[in-house]
mmCIF file of C-alpha atoms in Angstrom:
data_model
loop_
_atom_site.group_PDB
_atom_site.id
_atom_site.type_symbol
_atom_site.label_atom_id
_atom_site.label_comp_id
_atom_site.label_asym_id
_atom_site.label_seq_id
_atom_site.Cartn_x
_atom_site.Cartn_y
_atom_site.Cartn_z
ATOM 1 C CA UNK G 295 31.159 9.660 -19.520
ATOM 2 C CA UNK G 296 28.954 12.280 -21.096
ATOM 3 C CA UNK G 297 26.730 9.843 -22.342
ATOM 4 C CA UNK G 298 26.445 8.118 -19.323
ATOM 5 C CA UNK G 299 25.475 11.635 -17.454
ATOM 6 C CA UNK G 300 23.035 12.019 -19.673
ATOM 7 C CA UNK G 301 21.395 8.873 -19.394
ATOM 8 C CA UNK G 302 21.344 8.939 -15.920
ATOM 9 C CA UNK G 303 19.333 12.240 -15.788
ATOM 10 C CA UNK G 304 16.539 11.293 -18.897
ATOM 11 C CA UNK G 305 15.626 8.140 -17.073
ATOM 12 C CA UNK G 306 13.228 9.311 -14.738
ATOM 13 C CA UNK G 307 11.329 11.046 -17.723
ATOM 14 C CA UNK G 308 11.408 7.899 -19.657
ATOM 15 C CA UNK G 309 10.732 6.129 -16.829
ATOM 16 C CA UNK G 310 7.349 7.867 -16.155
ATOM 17 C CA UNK G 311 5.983 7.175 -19.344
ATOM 18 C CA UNK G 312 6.886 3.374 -18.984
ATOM 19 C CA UNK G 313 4.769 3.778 -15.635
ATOM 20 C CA UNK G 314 1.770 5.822 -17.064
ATOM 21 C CA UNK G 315 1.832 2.883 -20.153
ATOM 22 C CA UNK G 316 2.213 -0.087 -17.880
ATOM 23 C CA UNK G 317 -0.608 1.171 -16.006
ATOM 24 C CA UNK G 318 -3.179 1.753 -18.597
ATOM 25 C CA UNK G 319 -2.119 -1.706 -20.069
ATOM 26 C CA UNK G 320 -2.806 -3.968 -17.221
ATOM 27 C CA UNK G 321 -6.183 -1.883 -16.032
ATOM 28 C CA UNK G 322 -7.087 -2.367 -19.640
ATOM 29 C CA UNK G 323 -5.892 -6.105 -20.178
ATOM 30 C CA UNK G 324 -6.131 -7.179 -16.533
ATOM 31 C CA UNK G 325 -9.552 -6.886 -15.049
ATOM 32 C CA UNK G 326 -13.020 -7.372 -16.941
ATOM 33 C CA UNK G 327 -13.717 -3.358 -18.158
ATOM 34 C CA UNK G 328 -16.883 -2.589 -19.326
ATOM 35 C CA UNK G 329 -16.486 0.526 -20.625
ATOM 36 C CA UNK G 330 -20.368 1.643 -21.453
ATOM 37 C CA UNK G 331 -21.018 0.695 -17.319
ATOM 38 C CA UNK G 332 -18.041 2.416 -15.517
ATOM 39 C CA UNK G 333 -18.547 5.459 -17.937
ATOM 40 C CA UNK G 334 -22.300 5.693 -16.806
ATOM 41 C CA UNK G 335 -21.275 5.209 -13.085
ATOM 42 C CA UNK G 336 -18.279 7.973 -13.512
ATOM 43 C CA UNK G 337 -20.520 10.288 -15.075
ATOM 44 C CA UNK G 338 -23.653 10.013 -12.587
ATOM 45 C CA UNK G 339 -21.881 9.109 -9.562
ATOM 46 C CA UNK G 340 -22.226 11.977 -6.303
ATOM 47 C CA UNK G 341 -20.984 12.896 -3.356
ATOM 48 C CA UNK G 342 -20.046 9.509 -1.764
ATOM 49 C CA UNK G 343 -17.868 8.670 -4.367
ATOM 50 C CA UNK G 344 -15.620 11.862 -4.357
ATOM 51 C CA UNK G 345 -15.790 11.432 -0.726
ATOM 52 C CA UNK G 346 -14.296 8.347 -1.327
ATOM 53 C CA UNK G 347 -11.592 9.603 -3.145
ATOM 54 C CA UNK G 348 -10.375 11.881 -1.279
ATOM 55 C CA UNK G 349 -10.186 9.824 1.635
ATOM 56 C CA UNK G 350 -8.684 6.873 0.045
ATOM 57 C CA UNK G 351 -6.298 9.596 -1.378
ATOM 58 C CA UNK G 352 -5.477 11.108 2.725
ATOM 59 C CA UNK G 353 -5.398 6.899 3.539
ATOM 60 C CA UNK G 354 -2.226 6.519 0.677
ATOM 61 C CA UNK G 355 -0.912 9.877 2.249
ATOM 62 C CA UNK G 356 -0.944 8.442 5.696
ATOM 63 C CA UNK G 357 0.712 4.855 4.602
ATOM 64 C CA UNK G 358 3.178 7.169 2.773
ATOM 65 C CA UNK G 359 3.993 9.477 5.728
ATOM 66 C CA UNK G 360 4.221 6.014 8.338
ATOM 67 C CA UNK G 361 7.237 5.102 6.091
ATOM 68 C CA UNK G 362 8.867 8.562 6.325
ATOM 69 C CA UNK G 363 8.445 7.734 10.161
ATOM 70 C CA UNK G 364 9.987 4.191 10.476
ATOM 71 C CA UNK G 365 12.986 5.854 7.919
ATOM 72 C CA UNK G 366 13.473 8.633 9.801
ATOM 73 C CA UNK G 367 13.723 5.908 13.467
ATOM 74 C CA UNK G 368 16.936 5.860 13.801
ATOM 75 C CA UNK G 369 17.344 9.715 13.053
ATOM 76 C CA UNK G 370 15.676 12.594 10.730
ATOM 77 C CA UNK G 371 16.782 10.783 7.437
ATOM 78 C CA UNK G 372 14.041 12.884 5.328
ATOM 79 C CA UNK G 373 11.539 15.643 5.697
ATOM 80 C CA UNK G 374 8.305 14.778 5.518
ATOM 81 C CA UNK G 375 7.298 16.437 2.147
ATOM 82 C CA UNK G 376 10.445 14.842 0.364
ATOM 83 C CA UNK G 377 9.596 11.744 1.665
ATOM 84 C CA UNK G 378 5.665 12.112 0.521
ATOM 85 C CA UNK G 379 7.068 12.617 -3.117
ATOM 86 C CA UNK G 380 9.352 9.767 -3.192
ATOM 87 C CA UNK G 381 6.689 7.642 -1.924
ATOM 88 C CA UNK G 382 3.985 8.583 -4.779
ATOM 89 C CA UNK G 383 6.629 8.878 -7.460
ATOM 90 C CA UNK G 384 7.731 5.393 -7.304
ATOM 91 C CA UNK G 385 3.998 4.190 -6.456
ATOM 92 C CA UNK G 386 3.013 3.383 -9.621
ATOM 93 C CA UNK G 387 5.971 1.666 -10.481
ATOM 94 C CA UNK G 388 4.069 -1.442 -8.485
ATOM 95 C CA UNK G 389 2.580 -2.419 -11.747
ATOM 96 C CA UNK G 390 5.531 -2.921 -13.855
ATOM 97 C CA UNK G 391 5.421 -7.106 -13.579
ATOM 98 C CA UNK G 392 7.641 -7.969 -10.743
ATOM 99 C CA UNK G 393 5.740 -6.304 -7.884
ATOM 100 C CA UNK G 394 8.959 -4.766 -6.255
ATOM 101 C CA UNK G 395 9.736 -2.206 -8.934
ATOM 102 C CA UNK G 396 8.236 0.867 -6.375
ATOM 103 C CA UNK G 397 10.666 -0.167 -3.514
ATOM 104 C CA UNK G 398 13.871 -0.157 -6.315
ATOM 105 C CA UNK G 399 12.492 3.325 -6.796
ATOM 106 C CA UNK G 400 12.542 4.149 -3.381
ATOM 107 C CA UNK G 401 15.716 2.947 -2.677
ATOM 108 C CA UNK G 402 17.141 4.940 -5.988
ATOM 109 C CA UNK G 403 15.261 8.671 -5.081
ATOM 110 C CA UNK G 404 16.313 8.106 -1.400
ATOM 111 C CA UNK G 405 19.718 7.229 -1.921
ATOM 112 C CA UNK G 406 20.135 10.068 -3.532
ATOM 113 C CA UNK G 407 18.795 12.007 -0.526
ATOM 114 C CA UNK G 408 22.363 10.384 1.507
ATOM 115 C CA UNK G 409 20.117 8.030 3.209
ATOM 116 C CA UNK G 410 22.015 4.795 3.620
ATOM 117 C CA UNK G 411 21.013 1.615 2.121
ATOM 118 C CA UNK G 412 21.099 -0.003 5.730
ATOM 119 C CA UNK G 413 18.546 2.148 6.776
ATOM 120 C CA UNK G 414 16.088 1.813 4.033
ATOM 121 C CA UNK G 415 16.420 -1.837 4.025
ATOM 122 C CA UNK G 416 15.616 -1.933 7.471
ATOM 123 C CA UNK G 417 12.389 0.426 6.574
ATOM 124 C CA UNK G 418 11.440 -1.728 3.501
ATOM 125 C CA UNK G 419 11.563 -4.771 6.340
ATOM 126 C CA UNK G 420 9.196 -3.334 8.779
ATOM 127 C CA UNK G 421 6.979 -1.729 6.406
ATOM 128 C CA UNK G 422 5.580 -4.947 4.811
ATOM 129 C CA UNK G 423 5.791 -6.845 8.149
ATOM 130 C CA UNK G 424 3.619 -4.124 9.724
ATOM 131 C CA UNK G 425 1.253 -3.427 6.610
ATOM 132 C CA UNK G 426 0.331 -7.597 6.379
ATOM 133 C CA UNK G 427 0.108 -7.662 10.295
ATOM 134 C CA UNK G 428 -2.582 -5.005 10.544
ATOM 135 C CA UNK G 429 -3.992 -6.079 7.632
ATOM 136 C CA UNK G 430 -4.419 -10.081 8.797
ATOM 137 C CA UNK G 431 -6.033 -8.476 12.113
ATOM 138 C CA UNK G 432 -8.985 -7.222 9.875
ATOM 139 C CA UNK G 433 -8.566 -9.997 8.196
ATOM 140 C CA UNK G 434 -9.554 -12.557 10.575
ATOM 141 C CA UNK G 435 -11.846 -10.429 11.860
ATOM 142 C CA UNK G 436 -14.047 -10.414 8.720
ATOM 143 C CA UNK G 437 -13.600 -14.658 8.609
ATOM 144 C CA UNK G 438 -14.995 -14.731 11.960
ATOM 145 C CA UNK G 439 -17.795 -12.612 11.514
ATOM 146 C CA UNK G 440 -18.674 -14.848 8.345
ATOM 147 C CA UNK G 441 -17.943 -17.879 10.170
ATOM 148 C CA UNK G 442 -15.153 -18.648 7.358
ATOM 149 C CA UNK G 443 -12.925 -19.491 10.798
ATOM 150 C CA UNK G 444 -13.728 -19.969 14.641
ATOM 151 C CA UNK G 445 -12.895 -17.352 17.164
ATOM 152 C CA UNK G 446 -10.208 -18.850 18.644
ATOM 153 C CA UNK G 447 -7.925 -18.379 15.201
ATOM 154 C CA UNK G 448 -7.981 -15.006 15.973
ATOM 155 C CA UNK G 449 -7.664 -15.156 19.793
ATOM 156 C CA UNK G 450 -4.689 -17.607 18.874
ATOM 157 C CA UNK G 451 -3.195 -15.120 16.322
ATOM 158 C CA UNK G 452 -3.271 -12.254 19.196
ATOM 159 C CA UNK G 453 -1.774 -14.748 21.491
ATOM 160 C CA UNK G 454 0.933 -14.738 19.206
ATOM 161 C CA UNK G 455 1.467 -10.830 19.048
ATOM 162 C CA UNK G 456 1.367 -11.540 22.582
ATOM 163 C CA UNK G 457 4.400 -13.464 22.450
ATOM 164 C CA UNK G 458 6.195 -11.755 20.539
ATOM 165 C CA UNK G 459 6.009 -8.752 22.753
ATOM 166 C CA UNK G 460 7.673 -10.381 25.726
ATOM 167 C CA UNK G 461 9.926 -11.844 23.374
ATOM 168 C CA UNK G 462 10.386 -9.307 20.995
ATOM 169 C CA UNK G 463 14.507 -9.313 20.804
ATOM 170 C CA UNK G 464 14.700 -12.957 19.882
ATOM 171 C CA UNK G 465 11.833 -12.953 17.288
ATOM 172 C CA UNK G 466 12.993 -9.781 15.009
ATOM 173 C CA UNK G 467 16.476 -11.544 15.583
ATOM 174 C CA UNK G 468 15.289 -14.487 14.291
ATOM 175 C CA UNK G 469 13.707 -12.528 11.474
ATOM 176 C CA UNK G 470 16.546 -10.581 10.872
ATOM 177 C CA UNK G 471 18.803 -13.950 10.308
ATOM 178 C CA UNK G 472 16.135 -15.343 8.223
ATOM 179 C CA UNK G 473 15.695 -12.586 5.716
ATOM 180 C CA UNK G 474 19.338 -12.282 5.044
ATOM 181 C CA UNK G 475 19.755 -16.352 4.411
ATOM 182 C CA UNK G 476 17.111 -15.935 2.024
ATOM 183 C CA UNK G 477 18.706 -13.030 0.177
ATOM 184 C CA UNK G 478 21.943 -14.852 0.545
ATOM 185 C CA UNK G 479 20.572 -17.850 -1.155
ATOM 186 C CA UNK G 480 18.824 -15.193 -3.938
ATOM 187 C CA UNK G 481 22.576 -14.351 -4.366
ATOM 188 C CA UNK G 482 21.900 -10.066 -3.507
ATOM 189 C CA UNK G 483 24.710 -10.212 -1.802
ATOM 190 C CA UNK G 484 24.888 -6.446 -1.982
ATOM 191 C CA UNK G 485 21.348 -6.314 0.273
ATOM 192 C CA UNK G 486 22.370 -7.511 3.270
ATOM 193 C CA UNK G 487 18.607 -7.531 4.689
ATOM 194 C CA UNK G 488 17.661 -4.801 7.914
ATOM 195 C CA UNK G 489 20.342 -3.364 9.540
ATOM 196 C CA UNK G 490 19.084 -1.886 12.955
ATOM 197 C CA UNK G 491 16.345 -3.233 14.651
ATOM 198 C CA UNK G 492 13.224 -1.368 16.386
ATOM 199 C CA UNK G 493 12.473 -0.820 19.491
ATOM 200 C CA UNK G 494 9.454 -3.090 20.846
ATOM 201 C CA UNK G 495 7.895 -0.003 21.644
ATOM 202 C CA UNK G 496 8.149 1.619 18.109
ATOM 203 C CA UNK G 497 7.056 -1.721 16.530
ATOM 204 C CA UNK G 498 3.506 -2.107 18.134
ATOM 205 C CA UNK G 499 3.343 1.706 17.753
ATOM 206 C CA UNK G 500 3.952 1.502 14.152
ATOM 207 C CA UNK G 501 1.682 -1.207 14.089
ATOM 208 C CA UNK G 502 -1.288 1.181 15.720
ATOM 209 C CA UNK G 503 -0.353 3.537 12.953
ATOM 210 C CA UNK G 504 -0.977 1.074 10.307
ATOM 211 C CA UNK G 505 -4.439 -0.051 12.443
ATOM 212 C CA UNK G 506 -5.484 3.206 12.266
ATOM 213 C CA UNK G 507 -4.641 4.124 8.520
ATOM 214 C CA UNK G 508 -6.614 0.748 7.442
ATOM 215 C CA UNK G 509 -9.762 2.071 9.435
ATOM 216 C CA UNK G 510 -9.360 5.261 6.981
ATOM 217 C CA UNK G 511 -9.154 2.730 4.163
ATOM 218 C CA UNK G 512 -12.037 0.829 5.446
ATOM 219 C CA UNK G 513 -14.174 4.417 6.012
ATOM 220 C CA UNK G 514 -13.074 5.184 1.955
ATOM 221 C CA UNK G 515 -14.187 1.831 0.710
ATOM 222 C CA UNK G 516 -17.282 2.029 2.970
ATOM 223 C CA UNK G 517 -18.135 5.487 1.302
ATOM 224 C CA UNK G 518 -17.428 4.142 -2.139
ATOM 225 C CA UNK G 519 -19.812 1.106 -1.816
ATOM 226 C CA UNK G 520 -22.532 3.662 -0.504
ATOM 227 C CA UNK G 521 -22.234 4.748 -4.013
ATOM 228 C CA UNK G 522 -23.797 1.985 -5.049
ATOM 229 C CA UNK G 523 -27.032 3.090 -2.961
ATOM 230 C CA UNK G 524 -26.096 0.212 -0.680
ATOM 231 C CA UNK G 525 -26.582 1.003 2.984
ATOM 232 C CA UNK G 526 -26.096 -2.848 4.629
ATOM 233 C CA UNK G 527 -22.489 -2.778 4.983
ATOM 234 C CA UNK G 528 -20.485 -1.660 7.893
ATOM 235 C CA UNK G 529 -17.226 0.268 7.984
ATOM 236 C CA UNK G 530 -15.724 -3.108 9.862
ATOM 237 C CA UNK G 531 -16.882 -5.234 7.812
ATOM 238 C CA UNK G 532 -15.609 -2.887 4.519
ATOM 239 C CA UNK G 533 -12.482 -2.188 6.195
ATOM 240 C CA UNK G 534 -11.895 -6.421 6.821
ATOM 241 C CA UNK G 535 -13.238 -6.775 2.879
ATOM 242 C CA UNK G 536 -10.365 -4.590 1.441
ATOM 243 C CA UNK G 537 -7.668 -5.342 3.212
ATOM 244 C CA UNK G 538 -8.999 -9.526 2.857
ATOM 245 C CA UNK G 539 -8.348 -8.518 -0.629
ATOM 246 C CA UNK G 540 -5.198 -6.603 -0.428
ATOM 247 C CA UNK G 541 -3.827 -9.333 1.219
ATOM 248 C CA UNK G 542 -4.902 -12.255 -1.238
ATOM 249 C CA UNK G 543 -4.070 -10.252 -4.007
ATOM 250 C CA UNK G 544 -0.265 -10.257 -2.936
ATOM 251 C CA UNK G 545 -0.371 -13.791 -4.123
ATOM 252 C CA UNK G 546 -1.197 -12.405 -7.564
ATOM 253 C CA UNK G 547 1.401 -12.659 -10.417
ATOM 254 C CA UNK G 548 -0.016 -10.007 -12.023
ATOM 255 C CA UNK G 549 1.350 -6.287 -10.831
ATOM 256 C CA UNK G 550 -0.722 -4.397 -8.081
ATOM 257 C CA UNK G 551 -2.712 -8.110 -6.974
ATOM 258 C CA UNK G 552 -4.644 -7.292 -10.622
ATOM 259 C CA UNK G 553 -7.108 -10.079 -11.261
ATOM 260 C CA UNK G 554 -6.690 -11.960 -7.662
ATOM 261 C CA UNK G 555 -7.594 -8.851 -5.836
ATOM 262 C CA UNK G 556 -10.629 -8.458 -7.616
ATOM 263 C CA UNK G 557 -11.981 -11.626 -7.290
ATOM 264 C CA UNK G 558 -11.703 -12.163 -3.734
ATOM 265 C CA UNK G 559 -13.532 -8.432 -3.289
ATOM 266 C CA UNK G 560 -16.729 -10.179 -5.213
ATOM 267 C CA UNK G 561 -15.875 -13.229 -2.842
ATOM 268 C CA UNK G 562 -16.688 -11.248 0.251
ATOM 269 C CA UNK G 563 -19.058 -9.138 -0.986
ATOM 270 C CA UNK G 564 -20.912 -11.112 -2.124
ATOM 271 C CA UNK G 565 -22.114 -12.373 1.235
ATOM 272 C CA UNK G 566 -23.708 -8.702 1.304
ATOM 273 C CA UNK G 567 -25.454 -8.239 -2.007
ATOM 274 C CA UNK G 568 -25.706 -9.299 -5.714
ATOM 275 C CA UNK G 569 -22.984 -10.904 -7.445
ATOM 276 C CA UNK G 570 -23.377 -8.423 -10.004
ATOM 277 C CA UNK G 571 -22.923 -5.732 -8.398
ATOM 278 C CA UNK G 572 -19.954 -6.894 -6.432
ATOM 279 C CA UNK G 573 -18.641 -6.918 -9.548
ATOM 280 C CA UNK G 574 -19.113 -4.080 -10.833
ATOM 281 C CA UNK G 575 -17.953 -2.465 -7.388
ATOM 282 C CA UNK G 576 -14.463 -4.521 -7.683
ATOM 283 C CA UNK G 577 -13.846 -2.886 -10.796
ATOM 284 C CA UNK G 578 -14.551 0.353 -9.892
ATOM 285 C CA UNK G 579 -12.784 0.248 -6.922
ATOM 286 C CA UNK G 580 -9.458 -0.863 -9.069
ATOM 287 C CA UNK G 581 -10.061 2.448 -11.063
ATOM 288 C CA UNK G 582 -10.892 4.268 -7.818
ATOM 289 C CA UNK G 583 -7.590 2.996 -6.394
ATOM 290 C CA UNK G 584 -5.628 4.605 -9.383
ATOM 291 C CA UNK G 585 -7.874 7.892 -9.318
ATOM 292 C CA UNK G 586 -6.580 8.279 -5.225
ATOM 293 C CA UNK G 587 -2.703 7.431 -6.516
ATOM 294 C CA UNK G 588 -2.983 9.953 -9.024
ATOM 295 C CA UNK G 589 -4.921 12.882 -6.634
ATOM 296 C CA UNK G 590 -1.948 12.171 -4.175
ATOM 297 C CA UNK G 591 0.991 12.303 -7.198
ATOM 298 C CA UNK G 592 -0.904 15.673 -8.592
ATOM 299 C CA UNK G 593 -1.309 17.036 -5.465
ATOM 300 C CA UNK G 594 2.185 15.939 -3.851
ATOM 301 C CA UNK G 595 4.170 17.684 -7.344
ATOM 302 C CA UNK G 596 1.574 20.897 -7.033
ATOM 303 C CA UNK G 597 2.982 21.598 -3.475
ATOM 304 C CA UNK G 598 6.340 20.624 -5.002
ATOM 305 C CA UNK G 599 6.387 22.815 -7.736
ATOM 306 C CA UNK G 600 4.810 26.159 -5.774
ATOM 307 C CA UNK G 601 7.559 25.598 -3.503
ATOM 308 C CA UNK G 602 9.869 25.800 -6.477
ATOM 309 C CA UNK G 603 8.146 28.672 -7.180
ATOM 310 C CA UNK G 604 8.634 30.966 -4.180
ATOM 311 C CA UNK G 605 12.004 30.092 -4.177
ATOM 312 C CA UNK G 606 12.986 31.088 -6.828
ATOM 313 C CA UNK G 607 10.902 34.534 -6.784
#
């Protein structure tokens, strides 16, 4: 039993250096590095670039903070600067292979906290629903604009939101029977798939957050392609490129959308500039993306560990 106790509390340490290794192995192994290149961008880049970061960093802390909200929908489950540092302490755990490894985290820190597994199921639902909804809206927006699809897709895809307002009840419903056949037939019997449901009225206002937080991503990835001394691009038309990519990359077998992600970010931008230098801006922007984790993590266990501080004094 001793053992076991002891186990239990040296994972997370072991744990974090699986993470930190798993993540230096598949920036290393999965995207084309060229290490004499990003080292003379890193050391001569300026102020758009740090601008950059620090936005893309406030972007992860908003995504972060939106789940603490839908969690905390049905009642104040967490605080908000727990929830912040169960959200970037499991982050990196997205690029273990598997690509679900951050949720188990979740679901492990925040059980922990007495939040039930109903309740975080329900938050793990709504989270991705919402996140690929506002990102397909910027999506489609970005096809249109390069004439990739016709307007009416994307008047057709609102038309759809549309519906799904007036009937909201019978769609999540639907949803809700849907997710737990296919969980059923994955034999989890212990996840049982969402347990409440939210409000119409929460959903589309969740959704708005999520808008909103991928126009801060867009405004990041805008500054960090500025870095490049490239001034064509719009903050639309960065903010549809990223989360295009995001998106495609989810079909990735690779951890974090590594390889797929990349590619499609040359695809669209190279409709802008140089293939060459879309490139090179896809694989700094994979590095970037890291950087802003790990500003967010150091920043999130700073706070953390002050707090600690004046508690104890």
């Amino acid at each position: 039993m001793n053992d076991l106790l002891t186990l239990k509390r040296s994972l997370p340490y072991g744990l974090r250096i699986v993470l930190v290794g798993s993540i230096l192995y598949f920036i290393v192994t999965g995207i084309p590095l060229n290490a004499a290149q990003i080292g003379d961008y890193l050391l001569h880049t300026g102020a758009y670039f740090y601008a950059s970061l620090l936005l893309f960093s406030f972007f992860l802390v908003l995504q972060a903070s939106i789940w603490v909200i839908i969690l905390n929908d049905s009642g104040r489950q967490l605080g908000l600067v727990k929830g912040l540092m169960i959200y970037i302490n499991t982050q990196f755990a997205k690029y273990i292979p598997g690509g679900f490894w951050n949720y188990a985290g979740r679901v492990v820190l925040t059980s922990r906290e007495g939040v039930g597994l109903s309740i975080q199921m329900t938050t793990i639902f709504y989270e991705n629903i919402l996140i690929v909804l506002a990102a397909s809206i910027y999506s489609l927006v970005l096809l249109v604009y390069l004439g990739v699809l016709q307007l009416y897709v994307f008047l057709l895809f609102l038309a759809a939101l549309g519906v799904a307002y007036l009937f909201y009840t019978k769609v999540t419903n639907s949803l809700q029977l849907s997710v737990r056949w296919v969980l059923q037939k994955l034999h989890w019997k212990k996840f049982s798939g969402p347990g409440s449901l939210l409000t119409r009225n929460h959903f589309y206002q969740y959704l708005l957050y999520f808008l909103s937080s991928h126009l801060v991503m867009g405004l990041a990835f805008w500054l960090l392609i500025r870095s490049f001394h490239l001034y064509n691009i719009g903050i639309f038309y960065a903010a549809g490129t990223f989360a295009s990519a995001w998106l495609l990359g989810l079909l990735s077998p690779l951890p974090g959308g590594i390889g797929i992600r990349e590619g499609f970010l040359v695809y669209f931008l190279s409709f802008q500039m140089d293939p060459e230098i879309a490139l090179q801006i896809s694989v700094i922007a994979r590095i970037w993306n890291v950087l802003s984790e790990v500003l967010f993590f150091m920043g999130m266990n700073a706070i953390h560990y002050v707090t600690q501080r004046m508690r104890l004094s």
